[in-house]
PDB file of C-alpha atoms in Angstrom:
ATOM      1  CA  UNK A  52       4.430   1.250  61.997  1.00  0.00           C
ATOM      2  CA  UNK A  53       3.577  -2.486  62.084  1.00  0.00           C
ATOM      3  CA  UNK A  54       1.483  -2.041  58.916  1.00  0.00           C
ATOM      4  CA  UNK A  55       4.443  -0.402  57.122  1.00  0.00           C
ATOM      5  CA  UNK A  56       6.714  -3.387  58.107  1.00  0.00           C
ATOM      6  CA  UNK A  57       4.073  -5.804  56.929  1.00  0.00           C
ATOM      7  CA  UNK A  58       3.792  -4.060  53.572  1.00  0.00           C
ATOM      8  CA  UNK A  59       7.494  -3.984  53.246  1.00  0.00           C
ATOM      9  CA  UNK A  60       7.736  -7.783  53.979  1.00  0.00           C
ATOM     10  CA  UNK A  61       4.985  -8.464  51.425  1.00  0.00           C
ATOM     11  CA  UNK A  62       6.976  -6.411  48.850  1.00  0.00           C
ATOM     12  CA  UNK A  63       9.945  -8.704  49.404  1.00  0.00           C
ATOM     13  CA  UNK A  64       7.907 -11.817  49.279  1.00  0.00           C
ATOM     14  CA  UNK A  65       5.211 -13.066  46.891  1.00  0.00           C
ATOM     15  CA  UNK A  66       3.745  -9.846  45.770  1.00  0.00           C
ATOM     16  CA  UNK A  67       4.221  -6.081  46.070  1.00  0.00           C
ATOM     17  CA  UNK A  68       2.332  -3.963  48.362  1.00  0.00           C
ATOM     18  CA  UNK A  69       2.750  -1.082  45.880  1.00  0.00           C
ATOM     19  CA  UNK A  70       0.357  -1.603  42.920  1.00  0.00           C
ATOM     20  CA  UNK A  71       2.610   0.416  40.662  1.00  0.00           C
ATOM     21  CA  UNK A  72       5.547  -2.039  41.161  1.00  0.00           C
ATOM     22  CA  UNK A  73       6.170  -5.790  40.666  1.00  0.00           C
ATOM     23  CA  UNK A  74       8.402  -8.101  42.596  1.00  0.00           C
ATOM     24  CA  UNK A  75      10.852 -10.437  40.807  1.00  0.00           C
ATOM     25  CA  UNK A  76       8.506 -13.284  41.461  1.00  0.00           C
ATOM     26  CA  UNK A  77       5.495 -11.466  40.000  1.00  0.00           C
ATOM     27  CA  UNK A  78       7.472 -10.480  36.868  1.00  0.00           C
ATOM     28  CA  UNK A  79       8.779 -14.020  36.474  1.00  0.00           C
ATOM     29  CA  UNK A  80       5.250 -15.661  36.606  1.00  0.00           C
ATOM     30  CA  UNK A  81       3.871 -12.766  34.344  1.00  0.00           C
ATOM     31  CA  UNK A  82       6.623 -13.336  31.712  1.00  0.00           C
ATOM     32  CA  UNK A  83       6.210 -17.131  31.986  1.00  0.00           C
ATOM     33  CA  UNK A  84       2.518 -17.307  31.710  1.00  0.00           C
ATOM     34  CA  UNK A  85       2.268 -14.620  29.045  1.00  0.00           C
ATOM     35  CA  UNK A  86       4.835 -16.456  26.900  1.00  0.00           C
ATOM     36  CA  UNK A  87       2.904 -19.738  27.393  1.00  0.00           C
ATOM     37  CA  UNK A  88      -0.411 -18.258  26.359  1.00  0.00           C
ATOM     38  CA  UNK A  89       1.046 -16.322  23.443  1.00  0.00           C
ATOM     39  CA  UNK A  90       2.988 -19.397  22.189  1.00  0.00           C
ATOM     40  CA  UNK A  91      -0.359 -21.371  22.247  1.00  0.00           C
ATOM     41  CA  UNK A  92      -1.918 -18.547  20.125  1.00  0.00           C
ATOM     42  CA  UNK A  93       0.928 -18.957  17.538  1.00  0.00           C
ATOM     43  CA  UNK A  94       0.300 -22.680  17.670  1.00  0.00           C
ATOM     44  CA  UNK A  95      -3.236 -22.288  16.709  1.00  0.00           C
ATOM     45  CA  UNK A  96      -2.367 -19.934  13.796  1.00  0.00           C
ATOM     46  CA  UNK A  97       0.460 -22.179  12.611  1.00  0.00           C
ATOM     47  CA  UNK A  98      -1.701 -25.320  12.561  1.00  0.00           C
ATOM     48  CA  UNK A  99      -3.800 -24.055   9.688  1.00  0.00           C
ATOM     49  CA  UNK A 100      -1.150 -21.810   8.066  1.00  0.00           C
ATOM     50  CA  UNK A 101      -2.414 -18.461   9.226  1.00  0.00           C
ATOM     51  CA  UNK A 102      -0.210 -15.511  10.115  1.00  0.00           C
ATOM     52  CA  UNK A 103      -0.466 -12.171  12.029  1.00  0.00           C
ATOM     53  CA  UNK A 104       1.117  -8.816  12.024  1.00  0.00           C
ATOM     54  CA  UNK A 105       4.334  -7.451  13.293  1.00  0.00           C
ATOM     55  CA  UNK A 106       7.684  -9.363  13.501  1.00  0.00           C
ATOM     56  CA  UNK A 107       5.732 -12.543  14.021  1.00  0.00           C
ATOM     57  CA  UNK A 108       3.951 -12.095  10.752  1.00  0.00           C
ATOM     58  CA  UNK A 109       7.434 -11.762   9.071  1.00  0.00           C
ATOM     59  CA  UNK A 110       8.528 -14.909  10.909  1.00  0.00           C
ATOM     60  CA  UNK A 111       5.449 -16.729   9.741  1.00  0.00           C
ATOM     61  CA  UNK A 112       6.061 -15.589   6.116  1.00  0.00           C
ATOM     62  CA  UNK A 113       9.559 -16.942   6.153  1.00  0.00           C
ATOM     63  CA  UNK A 114       8.494 -20.088   7.914  1.00  0.00           C
ATOM     64  CA  UNK A 115       5.833 -20.998   5.271  1.00  0.00           C
ATOM     65  CA  UNK A 116       8.053 -19.881   2.345  1.00  0.00           C
ATOM     66  CA  UNK A 117      11.261 -21.728   3.302  1.00  0.00           C
ATOM     67  CA  UNK A 118      10.156 -24.268   5.954  1.00  0.00           C
ATOM     68  CA  UNK A 119      12.504 -22.760   8.621  1.00  0.00           C
ATOM     69  CA  UNK A 120      11.611 -23.165  12.179  1.00  0.00           C
ATOM     70  CA  UNK A 121       9.174 -20.412  13.274  1.00  0.00           C
ATOM     71  CA  UNK A 122      10.535 -20.347  16.807  1.00  0.00           C
ATOM     72  CA  UNK A 123      14.153 -19.598  15.451  1.00  0.00           C
ATOM     73  CA  UNK A 124      12.793 -17.065  12.952  1.00  0.00           C
ATOM     74  CA  UNK A 125      10.813 -15.162  15.405  1.00  0.00           C
ATOM     75  CA  UNK A 126      13.847 -14.929  17.726  1.00  0.00           C
ATOM     76  CA  UNK A 127      16.163 -13.779  14.836  1.00  0.00           C
ATOM     77  CA  UNK A 128      13.708 -11.241  13.326  1.00  0.00           C
ATOM     78  CA  UNK A 129      13.513  -9.407  16.525  1.00  0.00           C
ATOM     79  CA  UNK A 130      17.215  -9.030  17.152  1.00  0.00           C
ATOM     80  CA  UNK A 131      17.736  -5.768  15.154  1.00  0.00           C
ATOM     81  CA  UNK A 132      15.180  -3.965  17.184  1.00  0.00           C
ATOM     82  CA  UNK A 133      16.812  -4.424  20.539  1.00  0.00           C
ATOM     83  CA  UNK A 134      19.191  -1.522  20.038  1.00  0.00           C
ATOM     84  CA  UNK A 135      16.304   0.950  19.599  1.00  0.00           C
ATOM     85  CA  UNK A 136      14.636  -0.753  22.474  1.00  0.00           C
ATOM     86  CA  UNK A 137      17.496  -0.063  24.856  1.00  0.00           C
ATOM     87  CA  UNK A 138      17.869   3.530  23.719  1.00  0.00           C
ATOM     88  CA  UNK A 139      14.154   4.421  23.767  1.00  0.00           C
ATOM     89  CA  UNK A 140      12.597   2.223  26.401  1.00  0.00           C
ATOM     90  CA  UNK A 141      15.407   1.379  28.813  1.00  0.00           C
ATOM     91  CA  UNK A 142      17.292  -1.758  29.770  1.00  0.00           C
ATOM     92  CA  UNK A 143      14.516  -3.230  32.032  1.00  0.00           C
ATOM     93  CA  UNK A 144      11.896  -3.299  29.285  1.00  0.00           C
ATOM     94  CA  UNK A 145      14.394  -4.505  26.738  1.00  0.00           C
ATOM     95  CA  UNK A 146      15.694  -7.330  28.919  1.00  0.00           C
ATOM     96  CA  UNK A 147      12.226  -8.520  29.823  1.00  0.00           C
ATOM     97  CA  UNK A 148      11.221  -8.356  26.079  1.00  0.00           C
ATOM     98  CA  UNK A 149      14.251 -10.367  25.276  1.00  0.00           C
ATOM     99  CA  UNK A 150      13.368 -13.039  27.833  1.00  0.00           C
ATOM    100  CA  UNK A 151       9.691 -13.052  26.733  1.00  0.00           C
ATOM    101  CA  UNK A 152      10.626 -13.555  23.017  1.00  0.00           C
ATOM    102  CA  UNK A 153      13.232 -16.183  23.880  1.00  0.00           C
ATOM    103  CA  UNK A 154      10.588 -18.111  25.827  1.00  0.00           C
ATOM    104  CA  UNK A 155       7.985 -17.889  23.138  1.00  0.00           C
ATOM    105  CA  UNK A 156      10.509 -19.016  20.621  1.00  0.00           C
ATOM    106  CA  UNK A 157      11.432 -22.036  22.717  1.00  0.00           C
ATOM    107  CA  UNK A 158       7.866 -22.989  23.682  1.00  0.00           C
ATOM    108  CA  UNK A 159       6.662 -22.907  20.073  1.00  0.00           C
ATOM    109  CA  UNK A 160       9.368 -25.470  19.304  1.00  0.00           C
ATOM    110  CA  UNK A 161       8.539 -27.907  22.110  1.00  0.00           C
ATOM    111  CA  UNK A 162       4.709 -27.544  22.581  1.00  0.00           C
ATOM    112  CA  UNK A 163       3.957 -29.478  19.373  1.00  0.00           C
ATOM    113  CA  UNK A 164       5.407 -32.567  21.199  1.00  0.00           C
ATOM    114  CA  UNK A 165       2.784 -32.217  23.839  1.00  0.00           C
ATOM    115  CA  UNK A 166      -0.202 -30.898  21.826  1.00  0.00           C
ATOM    116  CA  UNK A 167      -1.773 -32.400  18.695  1.00  0.00           C
ATOM    117  CA  UNK A 168      -4.946 -31.047  17.038  1.00  0.00           C
ATOM    118  CA  UNK A 169      -6.350 -33.440  14.365  1.00  0.00           C
ATOM    119  CA  UNK A 170      -8.737 -30.904  12.897  1.00  0.00           C
ATOM    120  CA  UNK A 171      -9.037 -27.098  13.233  1.00  0.00           C
ATOM    121  CA  UNK A 172     -11.093 -24.792  11.138  1.00  0.00           C
ATOM    122  CA  UNK A 173      -9.207 -21.689  10.010  1.00  0.00           C
ATOM    123  CA  UNK A 174     -12.001 -19.434  11.387  1.00  0.00           C
ATOM    124  CA  UNK A 175     -11.791 -20.957  14.815  1.00  0.00           C
ATOM    125  CA  UNK A 176      -7.942 -20.807  14.618  1.00  0.00           C
ATOM    126  CA  UNK A 177      -8.147 -17.157  13.797  1.00  0.00           C
ATOM    127  CA  UNK A 178     -10.578 -16.410  16.683  1.00  0.00           C
ATOM    128  CA  UNK A 179      -8.707 -18.493  19.256  1.00  0.00           C
ATOM    129  CA  UNK A 180      -5.303 -17.554  17.977  1.00  0.00           C
ATOM    130  CA  UNK A 181      -6.144 -13.733  18.138  1.00  0.00           C
ATOM    131  CA  UNK A 182      -7.650 -14.058  21.723  1.00  0.00           C
ATOM    132  CA  UNK A 183      -4.713 -16.034  23.080  1.00  0.00           C
ATOM    133  CA  UNK A 184      -2.177 -13.686  21.647  1.00  0.00           C
ATOM    134  CA  UNK A 185      -4.229 -10.804  23.127  1.00  0.00           C
ATOM    135  CA  UNK A 186      -4.268 -12.413  26.555  1.00  0.00           C
ATOM    136  CA  UNK A 187      -0.498 -13.333  26.374  1.00  0.00           C
ATOM    137  CA  UNK A 188       0.356  -9.797  25.221  1.00  0.00           C
ATOM    138  CA  UNK A 189      -1.729  -8.177  27.976  1.00  0.00           C
ATOM    139  CA  UNK A 190       0.143 -10.177  30.579  1.00  0.00           C
ATOM    140  CA  UNK A 191       3.385  -9.117  29.238  1.00  0.00           C
ATOM    141  CA  UNK A 192       2.281  -5.456  28.881  1.00  0.00           C
ATOM    142  CA  UNK A 193       1.403  -5.505  32.513  1.00  0.00           C
ATOM    143  CA  UNK A 194       4.862  -6.654  33.459  1.00  0.00           C
ATOM    144  CA  UNK A 195       6.588  -4.053  31.153  1.00  0.00           C
ATOM    145  CA  UNK A 196       7.585  -6.468  28.254  1.00  0.00           C
ATOM    146  CA  UNK A 197       6.431  -7.106  24.658  1.00  0.00           C
ATOM    147  CA  UNK A 198       6.786  -9.491  21.881  1.00  0.00           C
ATOM    148  CA  UNK A 199       7.911  -7.462  18.969  1.00  0.00           C
ATOM    149  CA  UNK A 200      10.226  -4.746  17.667  1.00  0.00           C
ATOM    150  CA  UNK A 201       7.986  -3.084  15.119  1.00  0.00           C
ATOM    151  CA  UNK A 202       6.200  -1.060  17.823  1.00  0.00           C
ATOM    152  CA  UNK A 203       9.644   0.174  18.957  1.00  0.00           C
ATOM    153  CA  UNK A 204      10.460   1.127  15.433  1.00  0.00           C
ATOM    154  CA  UNK A 205       7.255   2.964  15.152  1.00  0.00           C
ATOM    155  CA  UNK A 206       7.894   5.057  18.271  1.00  0.00           C
ATOM    156  CA  UNK A 207      11.359   5.902  17.068  1.00  0.00           C
ATOM    157  CA  UNK A 208      10.007   7.083  13.603  1.00  0.00           C
ATOM    158  CA  UNK A 209       7.313   9.097  15.334  1.00  0.00           C
ATOM    159  CA  UNK A 210       9.759  10.879  17.465  1.00  0.00           C
ATOM    160  CA  UNK A 211      12.310  11.395  14.630  1.00  0.00           C
ATOM    161  CA  UNK A 212      10.007  12.377  11.743  1.00  0.00           C
ATOM    162  CA  UNK A 213       6.594  13.058  13.386  1.00  0.00           C
ATOM    163  CA  UNK A 214       4.671  10.235  11.640  1.00  0.00           C
ATOM    164  CA  UNK A 215       2.184   8.694  14.081  1.00  0.00           C
ATOM    165  CA  UNK A 216       3.268   5.361  15.462  1.00  0.00           C
ATOM    166  CA  UNK A 217      -0.117   3.742  14.913  1.00  0.00           C
ATOM    167  CA  UNK A 218       0.148   4.508  11.128  1.00  0.00           C
ATOM    168  CA  UNK A 219       3.575   2.967  10.983  1.00  0.00           C
ATOM    169  CA  UNK A 220       2.394  -0.152  12.688  1.00  0.00           C
ATOM    170  CA  UNK A 221      -0.618  -0.263  10.440  1.00  0.00           C
ATOM    171  CA  UNK A 222       1.420   0.103   7.350  1.00  0.00           C
ATOM    172  CA  UNK A 223       3.854  -2.505   8.314  1.00  0.00           C
ATOM    173  CA  UNK A 224       1.010  -5.014   9.083  1.00  0.00           C
ATOM    174  CA  UNK A 225      -0.525  -4.192   5.688  1.00  0.00           C
ATOM    175  CA  UNK A 226       2.694  -4.889   3.949  1.00  0.00           C
ATOM    176  CA  UNK A 227       2.868  -8.257   5.741  1.00  0.00           C
ATOM    177  CA  UNK A 228      -0.588  -9.150   4.583  1.00  0.00           C
ATOM    178  CA  UNK A 229       0.116  -8.081   0.995  1.00  0.00           C
ATOM    179  CA  UNK A 230       3.326 -10.157   0.940  1.00  0.00           C
ATOM    180  CA  UNK A 231       1.315 -13.150   2.284  1.00  0.00           C
ATOM    181  CA  UNK A 232      -0.620 -13.294  -1.069  1.00  0.00           C
ATOM    182  CA  UNK A 233       2.603 -14.464  -2.621  1.00  0.00           C
ATOM    183  CA  UNK A 234       3.087 -17.246   0.004  1.00  0.00           C
ATOM    184  CA  UNK A 235      -0.406 -18.479   1.011  1.00  0.00           C
ATOM    185  CA  UNK A 236      -3.837 -18.576  -0.504  1.00  0.00           C
ATOM    186  CA  UNK A 237      -6.170 -15.461  -0.457  1.00  0.00           C
ATOM    187  CA  UNK A 238      -8.518 -17.382   1.839  1.00  0.00           C
ATOM    188  CA  UNK A 239      -5.725 -17.894   4.370  1.00  0.00           C
ATOM    189  CA  UNK A 240      -4.821 -14.199   4.133  1.00  0.00           C
ATOM    190  CA  UNK A 241      -8.553 -13.383   4.854  1.00  0.00           C
ATOM    191  CA  UNK A 242      -8.669 -15.601   7.934  1.00  0.00           C
ATOM    192  CA  UNK A 243      -5.275 -14.050   9.081  1.00  0.00           C
ATOM    193  CA  UNK A 244      -6.839 -10.677   8.823  1.00  0.00           C
ATOM    194  CA  UNK A 245      -9.745 -11.775  10.991  1.00  0.00           C
ATOM    195  CA  UNK A 246      -7.334 -13.087  13.591  1.00  0.00           C
ATOM    196  CA  UNK A 247      -5.372  -9.791  13.487  1.00  0.00           C
ATOM    197  CA  UNK A 248      -8.587  -7.821  14.022  1.00  0.00           C
ATOM    198  CA  UNK A 249      -9.656  -9.986  16.981  1.00  0.00           C
ATOM    199  CA  UNK A 250      -6.200  -9.366  18.512  1.00  0.00           C
ATOM    200  CA  UNK A 251      -6.222  -5.615  18.116  1.00  0.00           C
ATOM    201  CA  UNK A 252      -9.923  -5.216  19.273  1.00  0.00           C
ATOM    202  CA  UNK A 253      -9.102  -7.211  22.451  1.00  0.00           C
ATOM    203  CA  UNK A 254      -6.020  -5.188  23.297  1.00  0.00           C
ATOM    204  CA  UNK A 255      -7.942  -1.913  22.520  1.00  0.00           C
ATOM    205  CA  UNK A 256     -10.654  -2.908  24.925  1.00  0.00           C
ATOM    206  CA  UNK A 257      -8.566  -4.381  27.729  1.00  0.00           C
ATOM    207  CA  UNK A 258      -5.182  -2.500  27.610  1.00  0.00           C
ATOM    208  CA  UNK A 259      -6.462   0.836  28.874  1.00  0.00           C
ATOM    209  CA  UNK A 260      -4.714   2.948  31.551  1.00  0.00           C
ATOM    210  CA  UNK A 261      -8.104   4.477  32.787  1.00  0.00           C
ATOM    211  CA  UNK A 262      -9.421   1.028  33.806  1.00  0.00           C
ATOM    212  CA  UNK A 263      -6.440  -0.365  35.843  1.00  0.00           C
ATOM    213  CA  UNK A 264      -3.155   0.835  37.242  1.00  0.00           C
ATOM    214  CA  UNK A 265      -0.419   0.593  34.605  1.00  0.00           C
ATOM    215  CA  UNK A 266       2.996  -0.424  35.787  1.00  0.00           C
ATOM    216  CA  UNK A 267       5.473   2.403  34.976  1.00  0.00           C
TER     217      UNK A 267
END
């Protein structure tokens, strides 16, 4: 009985005694740190003109083409996907995702005032940017949040038309990379592809339900 009371007390405090649940404090630090790390990954990519897949890739393309703030574009590009998110994945996931995207958009705007890199090789930017985005997304995934709407759209198309979500995501990312040839140099597109590969390999290895308890 005493053990149950102690576990209940912990669940109302700093961390949850139930490994399948998170407290408000745990979710708050998870979203905050995930957004910080992901924003740093975007900073590395942006420093040398690289891009990535998903809605972030679209935001980068518009940013490089028209000089509009990446943070603002990243926030706006994701807005149309929230309706599908609420319908398919529920309000909790959608709300956390909205907060995470808002944080990343804000941090990417202010972090350049606190961080200045004088020289950065595109290859190193691709490697570090991909890894940092992977770590950031992994933290957000563990707290039932995300950073983009393309995955939500892919799930919807899979359920509606039977096309695999992974193929939809891949096709969208390939379209982003093809469009990039009209905005940046082929070399930049090549390094961007390297960064995308690093990101996806990292997530494929580390985001596995058979290696840790997934929060449902």
